[in-house]
């Protein structure tokens, strides 16, 4: 019989303003959050709350109810249980909820949870991160079928993400629900976030809530860091090293100054001190780098009516790549070097007002970014500076048992300056926004979420963003969702093509570039099932994205240039994914997924496949946890179908490449030892089949020629990687 642990860290039961506040965290035996469990005061049906998507809850109890009192916790599929509260101080209580065998709950053992909201989210937990080396957030998607990860070029080693067959620039990337990945770091933002800082990642496909912004055409990736008010470990340490000598160290340290003020400090240091040239083309296969990354979070609660959360993040990073001396290139004149330096500071403050009325809330947030980046690619310089500020207030009011409204006002300021050898780009913008979102629930089966935002942009004028989400519970095990909406964005063509700066391609802007405007429509279907008394989940989804206006990056017209111009014709992405998750044997979980892409774009009046997109992709994972829970084995296989490459037919024959890249397979595997004393030791390998793209750099022997190109990267450059790591918490 399965057990759920309610790690109800009931933090600080206080008498303030006539109420006692109970905070808690509901986790299962696999240390996964139990989302949307009902927490209710016994004998008081009107005093209740619900855990959120990461298992946290908050409950206010009137002062008139004296201790001891009892709290009951229930979740569909589990028998309710209670705890008794006898003291008004910190309580650490464990509850056991026994599984009701008549209802199937798949989330309890899944490292990826599907939420119950109208906007479908996949919640990737730390259990998923631990299944691979997972040094950064971008690398944490290797075992997840929804987000595609690829190398950006043949020199930097940076991994980029894409969603629904379109570049990550069309995905709204947020940290703590704030727009902190944008502008200069849209290219490498997820590479700069250590996975050990992250409590969960929320991935939604299709346009999201209008409260988050007018961007995000293909979806949203939301990163949640560990929180000072709910973290259980005082200290968490992580170390990693691979056979190429890339190494990392992470430390998370929690501290409390008093019962009202709690803090959490994060530190990350990483280095790649060795130059690697496995294909012997005279260029490093990945960049040498040094990075220092620090984050400080605070949680302050002066009384039960107010909460304040703050965060301050600083980053310093240097990357070096380019030509090196090897047996084929002993004497190199005018050596081609690549040097990139990043300095970044971002911060936020969130203030929340808590009300007695259930469902009523007020939040005010402010966030800012200051980012400077300089680089040299041979003799070509680059520099960029970004300043960003975002101020937003959100008020939610329940107007009926089945209706609720959210109102928001938002102001954004952004200043971006960028310059390379061919372009000088500067933009200063102010945006004033009003937003309304309405939720309608009907008969506990249907939910309709409608949103509309009106934005006044100092460069674009007025524009409107409508979005509609629906959810239909066909049965307790069957859910159907739909989404329809619009998104708008302004392209930053230099930072969004940063990987092309290392090439000799000339950058040509043919006309004044318009804002990008697109529509997205999608449908998803989730089915839970039981087969031979084993739990499983099957899902299928499809999305169609099309552009009314788009900035075209044309690498096809000639291999010696990049042309930028406005869309003249059609541009769309059609995507279908099906996924099966099942536990055929006790403690053995398998996941299989298949994706089909039809992504086309009009280049020079001709509709053709968008380059670097595999029409067919597959994923298969196996995970086994030993009966004593001391050993875990994980294996992942990825299939990447053939991809169209930008044409190189105008080059001399020795510098030409095929029109299509071949398909290939990637295999990852890992073994972990899990000690009961909080120590985990893991070892594994990436790209175990040693797949490498041959000759990834065109004209590598003469990087100053007009044919030099590092952008035609479709497969790994570095071969097999073996790594070792440890995690220790107490």
XYZ file of C-alpha atoms in Angstrom:
730
model
C 0.000 0.000 0.000
C 1.518 3.328 -1.111
C 2.101 6.048 1.445
C 2.078 9.791 1.126
C 4.082 11.789 3.591
C 2.621 15.132 4.517
C 5.820 16.946 5.361
C 3.650 19.602 6.913
C 6.251 22.066 7.939
C 3.653 24.158 9.762
C 5.889 27.171 9.976
C 5.048 29.702 12.655
C 1.560 29.603 14.117
C 1.106 33.172 15.315
C -1.496 35.282 17.060
C -1.633 38.454 15.022
C -4.619 40.624 14.137
C -7.037 38.031 15.442
C -5.802 35.153 13.265
C -3.366 32.246 13.350
C -1.467 31.434 10.168
C -0.488 27.904 9.196
C 1.983 27.268 6.422
C 2.797 23.809 5.121
C 4.255 21.631 2.433
C 2.664 18.369 1.215
C 5.088 15.856 -0.271
C 4.851 12.174 -1.183
C 7.291 9.385 -0.395
C 9.306 10.173 -3.502
C 9.634 13.773 -2.238
C 7.334 15.034 -4.977
C 4.761 17.713 -4.236
C 1.150 16.617 -3.742
C -0.606 19.360 -5.646
C -4.158 20.578 -5.041
C -4.705 18.617 -1.831
C -7.467 20.151 0.338
C -6.378 21.368 3.795
C -9.370 22.059 6.055
C -9.996 22.806 9.703
C -12.012 19.961 11.227
C -15.687 20.885 11.848
C -15.299 24.197 9.982
C -16.097 23.622 6.295
C -15.570 27.302 5.439
C -11.987 27.357 6.754
C -9.975 25.573 4.102
C -7.379 26.000 1.396
C -5.596 24.006 -1.295
C -1.970 23.153 -1.937
C -0.482 24.819 -4.975
C 1.398 23.274 -7.897
C 4.493 22.630 -5.768
C 2.623 21.339 -2.710
C 2.625 24.485 -0.544
C -0.411 25.754 1.376
C -1.394 28.664 3.609
C -4.378 28.614 5.993
C -5.700 31.369 8.287
C -7.539 30.227 11.423
C -9.572 32.723 13.535
C -8.311 33.506 17.001
C -11.640 32.392 18.415
C -10.679 28.777 17.675
C -8.367 27.767 20.514
C -5.726 25.087 20.503
C -5.696 22.206 20.301
C -7.439 22.034 16.936
C -7.314 19.526 14.100
C -6.556 19.910 10.407
C -7.690 17.352 7.846
C -5.833 16.823 4.565
C -7.467 15.069 1.613
C -6.623 14.351 -1.995
C -8.670 12.555 -4.629
C -7.664 8.910 -4.522
C -6.415 8.926 -0.928
C -8.156 8.413 2.401
C -8.243 11.612 4.438
C -6.168 11.899 7.602
C -5.774 14.515 10.309
C -3.150 16.143 12.477
C -3.667 17.770 15.865
C -2.005 21.121 16.627
C -1.123 21.477 20.322
C 1.540 24.201 20.338
C 1.848 27.627 18.772
C 5.427 27.209 17.639
C 7.214 25.505 14.805
C 5.819 22.038 14.197
C 7.290 19.320 12.002
C 4.582 16.735 11.508
C 4.394 13.708 9.276
C 1.028 12.347 8.207
C 0.323 9.082 6.465
C -2.411 9.045 3.834
C -3.408 5.594 2.652
C -4.106 5.111 -1.019
C -7.647 4.392 -2.104
C -7.213 1.474 -4.526
C -10.289 2.432 -6.550
C -8.790 5.639 -7.935
C -5.671 5.908 -10.077
C -3.156 8.610 -9.157
C -0.210 8.718 -11.564
C 1.453 11.875 -10.262
C 2.666 10.210 -7.072
C 5.570 8.471 -8.788
C 6.052 10.606 -11.856
C 8.991 12.964 -11.972
C 6.881 15.141 -14.266
C 3.462 16.231 -12.990
C 0.541 17.464 -15.097
C -1.371 20.215 -13.331
C -5.156 20.492 -13.061
C -5.505 24.109 -14.283
C -7.037 25.288 -17.589
C -3.556 26.106 -18.903
C -1.839 22.735 -19.126
C 1.529 22.711 -17.399
C 4.125 20.004 -17.106
C 5.824 20.471 -13.740
C 9.354 19.086 -13.909
C 10.600 18.348 -10.399
C 14.042 17.733 -8.907
C 13.451 13.997 -9.353
C 13.580 14.584 -13.116
C 16.711 16.744 -12.849
C 18.517 13.972 -10.989
C 18.041 11.540 -13.867
C 20.872 13.153 -15.865
C 24.021 15.208 -15.291
C 21.847 18.301 -15.442
C 24.348 21.044 -14.718
C 22.146 23.853 -16.046
C 18.447 24.310 -16.724
C 18.954 23.999 -20.490
C 20.606 20.602 -19.945
C 17.785 19.455 -17.648
C 15.464 19.002 -20.645
C 17.464 16.063 -22.040
C 15.025 13.545 -20.489
C 11.885 15.593 -21.202
C 10.023 15.214 -24.523
C 8.387 18.653 -24.627
C 11.394 20.953 -24.940
C 14.004 20.454 -27.683
C 17.653 21.195 -26.894
C 20.343 21.694 -29.525
C 23.851 23.101 -29.832
C 23.805 26.607 -31.239
C 27.040 26.523 -33.217
C 30.346 24.738 -33.651
C 32.382 26.975 -31.349
C 30.612 28.059 -28.148
C 29.142 24.813 -26.771
C 26.012 26.696 -25.667
C 22.733 24.778 -25.844
C 19.562 26.473 -27.059
C 15.974 25.436 -26.467
C 12.992 25.422 -28.815
C 9.277 24.771 -28.372
C 6.698 23.708 -30.985
C 9.419 23.706 -33.631
C 10.276 27.382 -33.212
C 13.272 29.054 -31.597
C 13.298 29.779 -27.875
C 12.898 33.496 -28.595
C 9.206 32.776 -29.219
C 8.882 31.165 -25.765
C 8.137 33.343 -22.747
C 10.952 32.481 -20.341
C 10.363 33.602 -16.767
C 12.040 33.219 -13.389
C 9.809 33.338 -10.307
C 7.039 34.451 -12.705
C 9.085 37.493 -13.695
C 10.448 38.332 -17.199
C 14.145 37.962 -16.343
C 15.253 35.987 -19.428
C 15.043 38.370 -22.358
C 17.113 40.656 -24.530
C 20.834 39.948 -24.367
C 20.495 36.635 -22.519
C 17.681 35.177 -24.641
C 20.461 33.176 -26.303
C 21.993 31.660 -23.142
C 19.635 32.480 -20.259
C 18.858 28.889 -19.266
C 22.553 27.961 -19.499
C 23.235 30.490 -16.735
C 20.809 28.935 -14.215
C 22.194 25.977 -12.221
C 19.660 23.154 -11.968
C 20.473 22.636 -8.273
C 18.938 26.054 -7.519
C 15.633 25.039 -9.068
C 12.712 23.506 -7.189
C 10.532 23.010 -10.280
C 10.176 24.041 -13.925
C 6.705 24.660 -15.357
C 6.364 24.105 -19.115
C 3.183 25.155 -20.904
C 2.652 25.067 -24.663
C 0.692 27.567 -26.688
C -0.001 31.117 -25.594
C -0.263 31.500 -21.812
C -1.969 33.885 -19.439
C -2.209 37.528 -20.538
C -0.962 38.458 -17.054
C 2.525 37.289 -18.042
C 2.837 39.502 -21.106
C 1.981 39.951 -24.774
C 4.893 37.728 -25.866
C 5.245 33.950 -25.614
C 3.738 32.715 -28.880
C 4.750 29.053 -28.478
C 4.524 28.692 -24.707
C 6.070 29.541 -21.374
C 8.935 28.029 -19.392
C 8.735 29.143 -15.787
C 11.631 28.463 -13.393
C 10.954 28.366 -9.635
C 13.899 28.556 -7.265
C 13.835 27.019 -3.818
C 12.059 29.282 -1.317
C 13.436 30.349 2.092
C 10.056 29.773 3.774
C 9.689 26.155 2.656
C 13.170 24.681 2.098
C 13.862 21.784 4.468
C 17.652 21.429 4.217
C 19.976 23.829 5.973
C 22.819 23.103 3.551
C 22.880 21.502 0.107
C 26.170 20.915 -1.720
C 26.725 19.587 -5.223
C 29.908 18.804 -7.115
C 30.381 17.659 -10.720
C 33.331 16.796 -12.948
C 33.597 15.059 -16.325
C 36.489 13.411 -18.106
C 37.141 16.596 -20.111
C 37.743 18.359 -16.754
C 34.638 20.520 -16.894
C 33.734 20.948 -13.221
C 31.102 22.717 -11.154
C 30.339 23.410 -7.518
C 27.015 24.525 -6.028
C 26.002 25.458 -2.496
C 22.523 26.312 -1.192
C 22.467 27.588 2.404
C 19.299 28.525 4.317
C 19.320 30.836 7.324
C 16.778 32.545 9.575
C 17.398 35.786 11.421
C 14.136 35.376 13.326
C 10.667 33.873 12.904
C 9.678 36.677 10.517
C 12.754 36.885 8.282
C 14.218 33.882 6.438
C 16.938 33.791 3.809
C 18.407 31.411 1.260
C 21.818 31.872 -0.383
C 22.873 30.213 -3.636
C 26.410 29.997 -5.008
C 27.622 28.458 -8.256
C 31.123 28.241 -9.691
C 32.002 26.462 -12.920
C 35.039 26.084 -15.126
C 36.178 24.379 -18.303
C 39.975 24.822 -18.185
C 40.957 22.549 -21.058
C 40.834 23.070 -24.819
C 39.222 20.175 -26.705
C 39.611 19.441 -30.421
C 38.414 15.883 -30.993
C 37.799 16.295 -34.730
C 41.246 17.812 -35.314
C 39.986 20.762 -37.352
C 42.100 23.280 -35.427
C 39.123 24.759 -33.534
C 37.972 24.083 -29.995
C 34.903 21.843 -29.966
C 33.540 23.684 -26.933
C 34.525 26.906 -25.241
C 36.786 27.199 -22.227
C 34.896 29.124 -19.595
C 34.814 30.432 -16.042
C 31.601 31.451 -14.345
C 30.635 32.811 -10.927
C 26.932 32.916 -10.174
C 25.271 34.028 -6.914
C 21.686 34.521 -5.778
C 20.307 35.761 -2.462
C 16.594 35.380 -1.589
C 14.708 36.738 1.430
C 11.230 36.059 2.779
C 9.786 38.524 5.286
C 6.408 38.279 6.988
C 5.832 41.037 9.537
C 2.298 39.809 10.253
C -0.388 37.608 8.767
C -1.557 40.328 6.380
C 1.640 40.990 4.478
C 4.421 38.999 2.821
C 7.553 40.328 1.133
C 9.886 38.308 -1.117
C 13.106 39.645 -2.623
C 15.897 38.267 -4.770
C 19.249 39.568 -6.003
C 21.216 37.676 -8.680
C 24.705 38.468 -9.979
C 26.631 36.741 -12.774
C 30.162 37.074 -14.132
C 31.214 34.834 -17.021
C 34.035 34.577 -19.526
C 34.180 32.208 -22.516
C 37.143 31.625 -24.799
C 37.210 29.574 -27.957
C 38.638 29.589 -31.455
C 41.763 28.169 -33.012
C 44.286 26.072 -31.107
C 47.573 24.426 -32.035
C 47.346 20.721 -32.818
C 49.215 18.208 -34.936
C 47.506 19.408 -38.132
C 47.967 23.126 -37.454
C 51.387 23.769 -35.924
C 51.939 27.263 -37.272
C 48.973 29.587 -37.391
C 49.319 33.197 -38.424
C 46.653 35.598 -37.235
C 45.118 33.019 -34.903
C 41.330 33.284 -34.769
C 40.178 33.806 -31.166
C 36.680 34.076 -29.708
C 36.254 35.857 -26.390
C 32.933 36.621 -24.653
C 32.459 38.392 -21.314
C 29.115 38.683 -19.525
C 28.298 40.828 -16.493
C 24.736 40.756 -15.259
C 22.683 41.890 -12.292
C 18.973 41.244 -11.885
C 16.689 41.634 -8.899
C 13.074 41.633 -7.813
C 10.746 42.410 -4.946
C 7.262 40.986 -4.451
C 4.763 42.337 -1.933
C 1.566 40.382 -1.228
C -1.470 41.509 0.787
C -3.398 38.650 2.356
C -7.149 38.885 2.942
C -9.609 36.935 5.045
C -11.939 36.380 2.108
C -11.032 33.214 0.227
C -9.733 33.887 -3.272
C -9.064 37.599 -2.764
C -5.441 38.650 -3.185
C -3.258 41.598 -4.124
C 0.334 41.403 -5.331
C 2.785 44.084 -6.431
C 6.059 43.129 -8.120
C 9.072 45.038 -9.351
C 11.996 43.515 -11.242
C 15.025 44.877 -13.025
C 17.916 43.800 -15.257
C 21.301 45.390 -15.930
C 23.353 43.387 -18.415
C 26.586 44.170 -20.203
C 28.189 41.892 -22.795
C 31.294 42.327 -24.932
C 32.870 39.896 -27.351
C 35.498 39.498 -30.038
C 35.231 37.093 -32.970
C 38.577 37.204 -34.697
C 38.878 40.873 -35.588
C 35.139 41.561 -35.369
C 33.945 43.201 -32.125
C 30.541 43.031 -30.460
C 29.084 44.966 -27.547
C 25.659 45.056 -25.932
C 24.035 46.823 -22.988
C 20.551 46.190 -21.626
C 18.524 47.907 -18.904
C 15.057 46.650 -18.051
C 12.454 47.492 -15.408
C 9.040 45.909 -14.842
C 6.386 47.093 -12.368
C 3.096 45.213 -12.080
C 0.150 44.948 -9.704
C -2.360 42.072 -9.805
C -5.644 42.005 -7.881
C -7.903 38.946 -7.790
C -11.530 39.060 -6.630
C -14.005 36.150 -6.469
C -17.318 37.560 -7.671
C -19.299 34.300 -7.392
C -18.675 30.725 -6.344
C -17.967 29.913 -10.010
C -16.472 33.201 -11.197
C -13.329 35.139 -10.400
C -11.692 38.192 -11.957
C -8.094 39.355 -12.074
C -7.143 42.940 -12.839
C -3.619 44.081 -13.533
C -1.754 47.249 -14.394
C 1.788 47.052 -15.741
C 4.604 49.362 -16.763
C 7.785 48.279 -18.567
C 10.921 50.145 -19.521
C 13.582 48.620 -21.733
C 16.742 50.030 -23.248
C 18.864 47.853 -25.537
C 22.023 48.856 -27.348
C 23.902 46.407 -29.603
C 26.667 46.781 -32.152
C 28.623 44.357 -34.311
C 30.838 44.868 -37.356
C 27.824 45.495 -39.645
C 24.930 46.823 -37.530
C 24.297 49.439 -34.887
C 21.055 48.873 -33.018
C 19.499 50.930 -30.225
C 15.975 50.864 -28.853
C 14.322 52.581 -25.897
C 10.738 51.673 -25.170
C 8.040 52.286 -22.576
C 4.946 50.088 -22.325
C 1.787 50.812 -20.327
C -0.666 47.937 -19.955
C -4.076 47.135 -18.523
C -5.066 43.479 -18.212
C -8.235 41.586 -17.327
C -8.634 37.840 -16.880
C -11.873 36.007 -16.086
C -12.270 32.409 -14.875
C -15.641 30.634 -15.120
C -16.172 27.186 -13.597
C -19.307 25.217 -14.434
C -20.490 21.981 -12.795
C -16.934 21.064 -11.756
C -16.361 19.794 -15.305
C -15.788 22.892 -17.412
C -13.430 25.828 -16.955
C -13.279 28.798 -19.315
C -10.366 31.218 -18.910
C -10.522 34.377 -21.017
C -8.036 37.215 -20.993
C -7.510 40.525 -22.748
C -4.706 43.016 -22.418
C -4.403 46.464 -23.968
C -0.864 47.793 -24.367
C 0.349 51.227 -25.335
C 3.905 50.963 -26.647
C 5.895 54.099 -27.397
C 7.206 52.535 -30.624
C 4.200 50.455 -31.707
C 1.238 52.465 -30.408
C -1.860 50.648 -29.158
C -2.330 46.908 -29.674
C -4.510 44.242 -28.067
C -3.852 40.659 -27.024
C -6.835 38.287 -26.624
C -6.465 34.719 -25.299
C -8.889 31.895 -24.494
C -8.215 28.637 -22.611
C -10.730 25.884 -21.903
C -10.616 22.715 -19.847
C -13.178 19.913 -19.929
C -13.038 17.037 -17.429
C -14.625 14.278 -19.487
C -14.142 11.914 -16.516
C -11.934 11.814 -13.397
C -9.232 10.240 -15.579
C -9.796 12.132 -18.853
C -9.089 15.795 -19.601
C -9.407 17.851 -22.774
C -7.933 21.347 -23.106
C -7.909 23.973 -25.883
C -6.039 27.236 -26.349
C -6.327 30.157 -28.769
C -4.497 33.446 -28.661
C -2.261 36.104 -30.130
C 1.291 37.232 -29.310
C 3.460 40.204 -30.304
C 7.193 40.780 -29.930
C 10.015 43.007 -31.150
C 13.028 41.197 -32.592
C 16.566 41.847 -31.331
C 18.304 40.524 -34.416
C 21.900 40.644 -33.152
C 21.493 38.867 -29.802
C 19.035 36.410 -31.359
C 21.662 35.441 -33.949
C 24.614 35.641 -31.593
C 25.864 32.249 -32.768
C 26.392 33.715 -36.254
C 28.888 36.337 -35.107
C 31.703 33.800 -35.376
C 31.128 33.385 -39.122
C 32.273 35.491 -42.041
C 28.686 36.049 -43.183
C 27.820 39.680 -43.913
C 24.728 40.990 -42.070
C 22.290 42.842 -44.361
C 19.011 44.442 -43.223
C 16.964 45.007 -46.363
C 14.140 47.152 -44.929
C 12.663 48.620 -41.747
C 11.708 45.635 -39.607
C 8.168 45.392 -38.247
C 7.115 43.784 -34.941
C 6.401 40.072 -35.095
C 2.726 39.102 -34.713
C 1.450 35.538 -34.587
C -1.490 33.370 -33.552
C -1.493 30.003 -31.844
C -4.253 27.416 -31.560
C -3.881 24.091 -29.793
C -5.574 21.065 -28.289
C -4.341 18.560 -25.691
C -5.842 15.330 -24.378
C -4.717 13.519 -21.193
C -5.841 10.035 -20.199
C -4.927 8.223 -16.978
C -5.365 4.469 -17.006
C -4.657 1.257 -15.118
C -3.267 -1.856 -16.801
C -2.662 -5.014 -14.758
C -3.043 -2.914 -11.601
C -0.247 -0.598 -12.749
C -0.712 3.119 -13.259
C -0.132 4.900 -16.534
C -0.776 8.093 -18.465
C -1.239 8.739 -22.168
C -1.328 12.181 -23.758
C -1.628 13.601 -27.246
C -1.494 17.250 -28.264
C -1.364 19.329 -31.403
C -0.613 23.015 -31.991
C -0.709 25.228 -35.061
C 1.231 28.492 -34.999
C 1.188 31.018 -37.830
C 2.623 34.483 -38.331
C 0.907 37.592 -39.636
C 4.207 39.483 -39.423
C 7.665 38.036 -38.860
C 11.308 39.076 -39.142
C 12.962 36.625 -41.526
C 16.566 35.531 -40.927
C 17.595 34.280 -44.355
C 20.673 32.035 -44.373
C 19.710 30.436 -47.700
C 20.022 33.159 -50.315
C 23.813 33.009 -50.162
C 26.200 31.269 -47.750
C 28.232 34.475 -47.494
C 25.501 36.626 -45.915
C 22.476 36.796 -43.622
C 19.523 38.808 -44.911
C 16.895 40.279 -42.600
C 13.534 41.357 -43.977
C 9.820 41.237 -43.226
C 7.777 38.166 -44.035
C 6.371 38.137 -47.554
C 4.198 35.054 -47.686
C 3.431 32.263 -45.215
C 5.230 31.108 -42.104
C 3.805 28.442 -39.819
C 4.523 25.516 -37.515
C 2.333 22.422 -37.160
C 3.223 20.136 -34.261
C 1.876 16.834 -32.911
C 3.203 14.971 -29.881
C 2.040 11.763 -28.240
C 3.456 10.486 -24.969
C 3.018 7.336 -22.888
C 4.142 6.892 -19.292
C 3.694 3.549 -17.532
C 5.007 1.505 -14.632
C 5.145 -2.087 -15.956
C 6.949 -3.368 -12.849
C 7.263 -2.100 -9.326
C 9.700 0.830 -9.200
C 10.324 0.605 -12.971
C 8.954 3.539 -14.954
C 9.116 3.964 -18.705
C 8.265 6.936 -20.867
C 7.991 7.002 -24.649
C 7.226 10.011 -26.835
C 7.041 10.818 -30.546
C 6.895 14.272 -32.157
C 6.083 15.318 -35.697
C 6.940 18.778 -37.045
C 5.837 20.521 -40.203
C 7.550 23.925 -39.988
C 7.708 26.083 -43.074
C 8.839 29.595 -43.884
C 8.836 31.807 -46.998
C 12.372 32.722 -48.066
C 12.767 34.989 -51.086
C 9.168 34.260 -52.145
C 9.575 30.473 -51.843
C 7.864 28.386 -49.145
C 10.304 25.799 -47.779
C 11.125 23.802 -44.662
C 12.624 25.856 -41.863
C 16.268 24.734 -41.434
C 17.548 22.734 -38.462
C 14.138 21.219 -37.657
C 13.772 17.425 -37.582
C 10.371 16.377 -38.871
C 10.461 13.304 -36.654
C 11.795 13.125 -33.103
C 11.490 10.416 -30.481
C 12.326 9.860 -26.831
C 12.405 6.735 -24.678
C 13.391 6.687 -20.994
C 13.683 4.004 -18.339
C 14.038 4.623 -14.622
C 14.412 1.982 -11.902
C 14.649 2.507 -8.136
C 15.796 -0.465 -6.084
C 13.457 -1.845 -3.425
C 15.671 -0.488 -0.635
C 15.659 2.937 -2.383
C 19.468 3.099 -2.331
C 20.168 2.634 -6.039
C 18.602 4.322 -9.045
C 19.281 3.519 -12.705
C 18.248 5.808 -15.563
C 18.633 5.540 -19.325
C 17.440 7.832 -22.121
C 17.425 7.352 -25.885
C 16.709 10.227 -28.279
C 16.002 10.003 -32.005
C 16.619 13.035 -34.223
C 15.310 12.765 -37.780
C 16.966 14.373 -40.762
C 17.032 18.174 -40.991
C 17.203 20.612 -43.860
C 20.381 22.695 -43.909
C 20.782 26.158 -45.443
C 22.078 25.859 -48.963
C 25.822 26.117 -49.631
C 25.720 25.447 -53.385
C 27.279 28.819 -54.176
C 30.443 27.810 -52.350
C 33.401 26.042 -53.993
C 32.806 22.317 -53.965
C 35.125 21.660 -51.004
C 33.027 24.088 -48.912
C 29.622 22.709 -49.862
C 27.426 20.650 -47.562
C 24.444 18.355 -48.299
C 20.950 19.833 -48.404
C 19.840 17.540 -45.561
C 21.616 16.350 -42.427
C 21.288 12.635 -41.610
C 19.268 11.291 -38.696
C 21.056 10.146 -35.550
C 20.513 8.620 -32.088
C 21.728 9.834 -28.687
C 21.957 7.648 -25.573
C 22.391 8.832 -21.976
C 22.668 6.671 -18.845
C 23.295 7.206 -15.159
C 23.531 5.286 -11.880
C 22.997 6.817 -8.435
C 23.739 5.676 -4.913
C 21.372 7.273 -2.389
C 22.431 7.277 1.250
C 19.964 7.728 4.090
C 22.330 10.329 5.517
C 21.606 12.781 2.711
C 24.538 11.831 0.462
C 24.016 10.953 -3.205
C 26.798 9.825 -5.535
C 26.079 9.588 -9.249
C 28.012 8.612 -12.353
C 26.983 8.414 -15.967
C 27.592 9.201 -19.565
C 26.193 11.460 -22.273
C 26.249 10.684 -25.985
C 27.335 7.133 -25.233
C 27.214 6.190 -28.927
C 29.886 8.850 -29.548
C 27.858 10.620 -32.253
C 29.711 13.599 -33.727
C 28.996 15.851 -36.662
C 31.804 15.585 -39.233
C 33.431 18.843 -40.381
C 31.075 21.188 -38.505
C 33.079 24.290 -39.484
C 33.356 25.302 -43.124
C 36.812 26.627 -44.085
C 38.234 25.896 -40.619
C 41.763 26.072 -42.044
C 41.203 29.724 -43.111
C 38.839 31.480 -40.689
C 39.376 34.864 -42.341
C 38.091 33.721 -45.719
C 34.616 34.616 -46.988
C 33.587 30.962 -46.726
C 34.241 30.531 -42.987
C 30.981 29.426 -41.320
C 30.232 27.876 -37.896
C 26.423 28.022 -38.110
C 25.618 24.720 -39.865
C 25.483 22.715 -36.629
C 22.862 19.972 -36.421
C 24.432 17.321 -34.117
C 26.855 17.132 -31.169
C 30.393 18.358 -31.772
C 31.829 16.757 -28.636
C 31.632 12.976 -28.470
C 31.106 10.708 -25.490
C 31.245 12.385 -22.060
C 31.702 10.461 -18.792
C 30.969 12.279 -15.533
C 30.948 11.853 -11.767
C 29.132 13.903 -9.146
C 27.790 14.064 -5.632
C 25.001 15.769 -3.729
C 25.009 16.193 0.030
C 22.338 17.770 2.170
C 21.722 18.136 5.857
